[in-house]
Amino acid sequence: MQTVQHSEQTLKTALISKNPTLVSQYEKLDAGERRLLNKAFKPDNDLFGPITLHSESDWIISHPEAPQDFEEFFSDPSRKAPSPEKRSIYIQCIGSLGNTRIISEEYIKWLKGYCEAFFYGLTVKLLEPVPVSVTRCSFRVNDNTQNLQIHAGHILRFLKRKKPRDAFCIVGITMIDLYPRDSWNFVFGQASLTDGAGEVD
């Protein structure tokens, strides 16, 4: 087994920008926010703990990616940023998310709260849940798992059509397995940066 753990300096480089506009925002943080930010730098904190790699098939080993620090992320020309006209994240439930309506509603309430905390300053809105049939997506039964799967690309197309005018993005949530193309076994989610749409299962 292999363990990945980053140094305090690596975490600072990854999390903190030297951009003057963002530096001025850091200076406005209250005492609690400053404590949280400082805690994030410590290698033994709960936010960025060590990652244990158990086998060669773990994602980090089998899908190596070039590292990206905050400056590279912030200056990426393809990065989308909210605007005064587009400051809402829309969540679209597709199919049932639990055994009962109450479980589904509790799950969505939790997800909405998490998104509001993580994407602080943006408004999170819930769209009326829809059955899978409304999306008119292709589906299949997976040969290995025998689970029903729906085509991720077709769900993206549906979400793009449903995206409200004031949306920064729209995210589809489903408990049904997804597949992006016939040659793939499954996919956890798919998104389009240009369309501001994505879905997860």
mmCIF file of C-alpha atoms in Angstrom:
data_model
loop_
_atom_site.group_PDB
_atom_site.id
_atom_site.type_symbol
_atom_site.label_atom_id
_atom_site.label_comp_id
_atom_site.label_asym_id
_atom_site.label_seq_id
_atom_site.Cartn_x
_atom_site.Cartn_y
_atom_site.Cartn_z
ATOM 1 C CA MET A 1 0.000 0.000 0.000
ATOM 2 C CA GLN A 2 1.055 3.558 -0.710
ATOM 3 C CA THR A 3 0.101 6.719 1.203
ATOM 4 C CA VAL A 4 -0.174 10.173 -0.342
ATOM 5 C CA GLN A 5 0.276 13.084 2.076
ATOM 6 C CA HIS A 6 1.084 16.681 1.174
ATOM 7 C CA SER A 7 3.350 19.090 3.069
ATOM 8 C CA GLU A 8 2.126 22.346 4.613
ATOM 9 C CA GLN A 9 3.859 24.344 1.863
ATOM 10 C CA THR A 10 2.231 22.248 -0.880
ATOM 11 C CA LEU A 11 -1.192 22.806 0.660
ATOM 12 C CA LYS A 12 -0.613 26.559 0.930
ATOM 13 C CA THR A 13 0.450 26.712 -2.722
ATOM 14 C CA ALA A 14 -2.613 24.728 -3.734
ATOM 15 C CA LEU A 15 -5.120 26.680 -1.629
ATOM 16 C CA ILE A 16 -3.929 30.284 -1.410
ATOM 17 C CA SER A 17 -3.678 32.756 -4.272
ATOM 18 C CA LYS A 18 -1.326 35.725 -4.585
ATOM 19 C CA ASN A 19 -3.815 37.502 -6.843
ATOM 20 C CA PRO A 20 -4.373 40.998 -5.308
ATOM 21 C CA THR A 21 -8.149 40.764 -5.687
ATOM 22 C CA LEU A 22 -8.278 37.503 -3.764
ATOM 23 C CA VAL A 23 -5.716 38.632 -1.180
ATOM 24 C CA SER A 24 -8.051 41.520 -0.319
ATOM 25 C CA GLN A 25 -10.827 38.954 0.199
ATOM 26 C CA TYR A 26 -8.641 36.929 2.593
ATOM 27 C CA GLU A 27 -8.088 40.091 4.658
ATOM 28 C CA LYS A 28 -11.849 40.408 5.165
ATOM 29 C CA LEU A 29 -12.209 36.929 6.709
ATOM 30 C CA ASP A 30 -13.513 36.843 10.271
ATOM 31 C CA ALA A 31 -11.680 35.052 13.089
ATOM 32 C CA GLY A 32 -13.523 31.749 12.602
ATOM 33 C CA GLU A 33 -12.874 31.715 8.858
ATOM 34 C CA ARG A 34 -9.180 32.457 9.440
ATOM 35 C CA ARG A 35 -8.917 29.528 11.902
ATOM 36 C CA LEU A 36 -10.503 27.191 9.359
ATOM 37 C CA LEU A 37 -8.157 28.382 6.604
ATOM 38 C CA ASN A 38 -5.077 28.012 8.810
ATOM 39 C CA LYS A 39 -6.170 24.540 9.884
ATOM 40 C CA ALA A 40 -6.371 23.492 6.232
ATOM 41 C CA PHE A 41 -2.592 23.958 5.884
ATOM 42 C CA LYS A 42 -1.700 21.436 8.563
ATOM 43 C CA PRO A 43 -0.835 17.986 7.139
ATOM 44 C CA ASP A 44 -2.530 16.229 10.086
ATOM 45 C CA ASN A 45 -5.871 18.062 9.810
ATOM 46 C CA ASP A 46 -9.229 16.429 9.102
ATOM 47 C CA LEU A 47 -9.791 18.372 5.860
ATOM 48 C CA PHE A 48 -6.909 16.966 3.822
ATOM 49 C CA GLY A 49 -5.854 13.760 5.525
ATOM 50 C CA PRO A 50 -3.543 11.147 4.022
ATOM 51 C CA ILE A 51 -4.897 9.118 1.100
ATOM 52 C CA THR A 52 -4.193 5.394 1.205
ATOM 53 C CA LEU A 53 -3.816 3.709 -2.174
ATOM 54 C CA HIS A 54 -4.724 0.040 -1.857
ATOM 55 C CA SER A 55 -3.992 -1.283 -5.342
ATOM 56 C CA GLU A 56 -2.745 -0.450 -8.827
ATOM 57 C CA SER A 57 -6.355 0.070 -9.921
ATOM 58 C CA ASP A 58 -6.906 3.044 -7.551
ATOM 59 C CA TRP A 59 -7.767 6.176 -9.537
ATOM 60 C CA ILE A 60 -4.651 8.184 -8.605
ATOM 61 C CA ILE A 61 -2.325 5.418 -9.788
ATOM 62 C CA SER A 62 -4.250 4.240 -12.850
ATOM 63 C CA HIS A 63 -5.208 7.747 -14.078
ATOM 64 C CA PRO A 64 -2.180 10.000 -13.470
ATOM 65 C CA GLU A 65 -2.928 13.706 -13.852
ATOM 66 C CA ALA A 66 -0.669 16.758 -13.858
ATOM 67 C CA PRO A 67 -0.906 18.703 -10.579
ATOM 68 C CA GLN A 68 -2.740 22.045 -10.584
ATOM 69 C CA ASP A 69 -2.185 24.801 -8.034
ATOM 70 C CA PHE A 70 -4.623 27.602 -7.262
ATOM 71 C CA GLU A 71 -3.017 30.098 -9.641
ATOM 72 C CA GLU A 72 -3.333 27.689 -12.569
ATOM 73 C CA PHE A 73 -6.965 27.026 -11.675
ATOM 74 C CA PHE A 74 -7.797 30.721 -11.224
ATOM 75 C CA SER A 75 -6.179 31.802 -14.509
ATOM 76 C CA ASP A 76 -7.582 28.922 -16.587
ATOM 77 C CA PRO A 77 -9.381 30.565 -19.547
ATOM 78 C CA SER A 78 -12.008 27.786 -19.594
ATOM 79 C CA ARG A 79 -12.949 28.343 -15.927
ATOM 80 C CA LYS A 80 -16.482 29.636 -15.546
ATOM 81 C CA ALA A 81 -17.300 32.223 -12.884
ATOM 82 C CA PRO A 82 -20.707 33.391 -11.636
ATOM 83 C CA SER A 83 -21.968 36.808 -12.749
ATOM 84 C CA PRO A 84 -24.613 39.115 -11.224
ATOM 85 C CA GLU A 85 -27.106 37.725 -13.768
ATOM 86 C CA LYS A 86 -26.130 34.074 -13.270
ATOM 87 C CA ARG A 87 -25.686 33.255 -9.575
ATOM 88 C CA SER A 88 -27.984 30.257 -9.118
ATOM 89 C CA ILE A 89 -27.177 26.544 -8.978
ATOM 90 C CA TYR A 90 -30.173 24.417 -9.979
ATOM 91 C CA ILE A 91 -30.593 20.827 -8.805
ATOM 92 C CA GLN A 92 -32.769 18.538 -10.933
ATOM 93 C CA CYS A 93 -33.749 15.180 -9.417
ATOM 94 C CA ILE A 94 -34.263 12.462 -12.014
ATOM 95 C CA GLY A 95 -36.190 9.460 -10.740
ATOM 96 C CA SER A 96 -36.574 8.482 -7.087
ATOM 97 C CA LEU A 97 -33.639 9.044 -4.722
ATOM 98 C CA GLY A 98 -34.863 6.777 -1.942
ATOM 99 C CA ASN A 99 -37.368 4.106 -0.997
ATOM 100 C CA THR A 100 -39.922 6.728 0.048
ATOM 101 C CA ARG A 101 -40.731 10.322 -0.805
ATOM 102 C CA ILE A 102 -39.685 11.424 2.702
ATOM 103 C CA ILE A 103 -36.213 9.863 2.286
ATOM 104 C CA SER A 104 -35.824 11.540 -1.120
ATOM 105 C CA GLU A 105 -36.835 14.937 0.284
ATOM 106 C CA GLU A 106 -34.435 14.600 3.243
ATOM 107 C CA TYR A 107 -31.575 13.668 0.917
ATOM 108 C CA ILE A 108 -32.227 16.680 -1.318
ATOM 109 C CA LYS A 109 -32.515 19.009 1.687
ATOM 110 C CA TRP A 110 -29.098 17.806 2.890
ATOM 111 C CA LEU A 111 -27.605 18.178 -0.603
ATOM 112 C CA LYS A 112 -28.980 21.725 -0.956
ATOM 113 C CA GLY A 113 -27.474 22.739 2.392
ATOM 114 C CA TYR A 114 -24.101 21.247 1.464
ATOM 115 C CA CYS A 115 -24.043 23.084 -1.879
ATOM 116 C CA GLU A 116 -24.971 26.385 -0.221
ATOM 117 C CA ALA A 117 -22.088 25.963 2.243
ATOM 118 C CA PHE A 118 -19.542 24.802 -0.346
ATOM 119 C CA PHE A 119 -20.500 27.354 -3.012
ATOM 120 C CA TYR A 120 -20.893 30.185 -0.490
ATOM 121 C CA GLY A 121 -22.600 33.259 -1.974
ATOM 122 C CA LEU A 122 -24.527 31.404 -4.665
ATOM 123 C CA THR A 123 -28.216 30.544 -4.451
ATOM 124 C CA VAL A 124 -29.176 26.868 -4.701
ATOM 125 C CA LYS A 125 -32.619 26.165 -6.148
ATOM 126 C CA LEU A 126 -34.487 22.873 -6.481
ATOM 127 C CA LEU A 127 -36.383 22.055 -9.647
ATOM 128 C CA GLU A 128 -39.455 19.835 -9.509
ATOM 129 C CA PRO A 129 -38.359 16.160 -9.653
ATOM 130 C CA VAL A 130 -39.017 14.355 -12.932
ATOM 131 C CA PRO A 131 -39.304 10.662 -13.845
ATOM 132 C CA VAL A 132 -36.575 9.196 -16.057
ATOM 133 C CA SER A 133 -39.046 8.843 -18.942
ATOM 134 C CA VAL A 134 -39.281 12.642 -19.284
ATOM 135 C CA THR A 135 -35.594 12.837 -20.270
ATOM 136 C CA ARG A 136 -36.159 10.563 -23.320
ATOM 137 C CA CYS A 137 -32.690 9.116 -22.800
ATOM 138 C CA SER A 138 -31.436 5.777 -24.048
ATOM 139 C CA PHE A 139 -30.970 2.998 -21.514
ATOM 140 C CA ARG A 140 -29.543 -0.488 -21.234
ATOM 141 C CA VAL A 141 -29.101 -3.345 -18.773
ATOM 142 C CA ASN A 142 -25.450 -3.795 -17.824
ATOM 143 C CA ASP A 143 -24.184 -7.257 -18.810
ATOM 144 C CA ASN A 144 -22.030 -7.587 -15.668
ATOM 145 C CA THR A 145 -24.237 -6.108 -12.944
ATOM 146 C CA GLN A 146 -27.665 -6.571 -14.557
ATOM 147 C CA ASN A 147 -28.430 -3.012 -13.373
ATOM 148 C CA LEU A 148 -30.461 -0.592 -15.448
ATOM 149 C CA GLN A 149 -28.263 2.212 -16.826
ATOM 150 C CA ILE A 150 -29.159 5.470 -18.553
ATOM 151 C CA HIS A 151 -27.088 7.320 -21.139
ATOM 152 C CA ALA A 152 -25.188 10.191 -19.487
ATOM 153 C CA GLY A 153 -24.871 12.220 -22.699
ATOM 154 C CA HIS A 154 -28.624 12.157 -23.240
ATOM 155 C CA ILE A 155 -29.193 13.361 -19.666
ATOM 156 C CA LEU A 156 -26.802 16.260 -20.343
ATOM 157 C CA ARG A 157 -28.821 17.181 -23.428
ATOM 158 C CA PHE A 158 -32.013 17.161 -21.335
ATOM 159 C CA LEU A 159 -30.428 19.344 -18.624
ATOM 160 C CA LYS A 160 -29.163 21.850 -21.178
ATOM 161 C CA ARG A 161 -32.729 22.319 -22.461
ATOM 162 C CA LYS A 162 -34.050 22.728 -18.887
ATOM 163 C CA LYS A 163 -31.370 25.178 -17.710
ATOM 164 C CA PRO A 164 -33.036 28.413 -16.475
ATOM 165 C CA ARG A 165 -31.814 31.779 -17.773
ATOM 166 C CA ASP A 166 -30.384 32.854 -14.396
ATOM 167 C CA ALA A 167 -28.516 29.566 -13.848
ATOM 168 C CA PHE A 168 -24.782 29.475 -13.291
ATOM 169 C CA CYS A 169 -25.174 25.734 -13.754
ATOM 170 C CA ILE A 170 -27.674 22.906 -13.529
ATOM 171 C CA VAL A 171 -26.902 19.540 -11.948
ATOM 172 C CA GLY A 172 -28.928 16.385 -12.420
ATOM 173 C CA ILE A 173 -29.067 13.876 -9.556
ATOM 174 C CA THR A 174 -30.139 10.262 -10.022
ATOM 175 C CA MET A 175 -29.735 6.942 -8.230
ATOM 176 C CA ILE A 176 -29.717 5.058 -11.538
ATOM 177 C CA ASP A 177 -26.385 3.943 -13.016
ATOM 178 C CA LEU A 178 -24.948 5.996 -15.874
ATOM 179 C CA TYR A 179 -22.937 5.038 -18.945
ATOM 180 C CA PRO A 180 -21.350 7.501 -21.432
ATOM 181 C CA ARG A 181 -21.043 5.128 -24.417
ATOM 182 C CA ASP A 182 -21.580 1.473 -25.237
ATOM 183 C CA SER A 183 -17.914 0.555 -24.772
ATOM 184 C CA TRP A 184 -17.883 1.801 -21.148
ATOM 185 C CA ASN A 185 -19.005 -0.263 -18.167
ATOM 186 C CA PHE A 186 -20.283 2.749 -16.193
ATOM 187 C CA VAL A 187 -19.454 6.328 -15.197
ATOM 188 C CA PHE A 188 -20.073 8.144 -11.890
ATOM 189 C CA GLY A 189 -21.030 11.367 -13.621
ATOM 190 C CA GLN A 190 -20.471 13.609 -16.611
ATOM 191 C CA ALA A 191 -20.423 17.361 -17.154
ATOM 192 C CA SER A 192 -20.080 20.014 -19.835
ATOM 193 C CA LEU A 193 -18.102 23.126 -18.866
ATOM 194 C CA THR A 194 -19.335 25.069 -21.870
ATOM 195 C CA ASP A 195 -23.009 24.260 -21.214
ATOM 196 C CA GLY A 196 -22.808 24.589 -17.410
ATOM 197 C CA ALA A 197 -24.523 21.244 -16.936
ATOM 198 C CA GLY A 198 -23.657 17.954 -15.276
ATOM 199 C CA GLU A 199 -25.084 14.871 -13.612
ATOM 200 C CA VAL A 200 -24.032 12.401 -10.951
ATOM 201 C CA ASP A 201 -25.366 9.089 -9.709
#
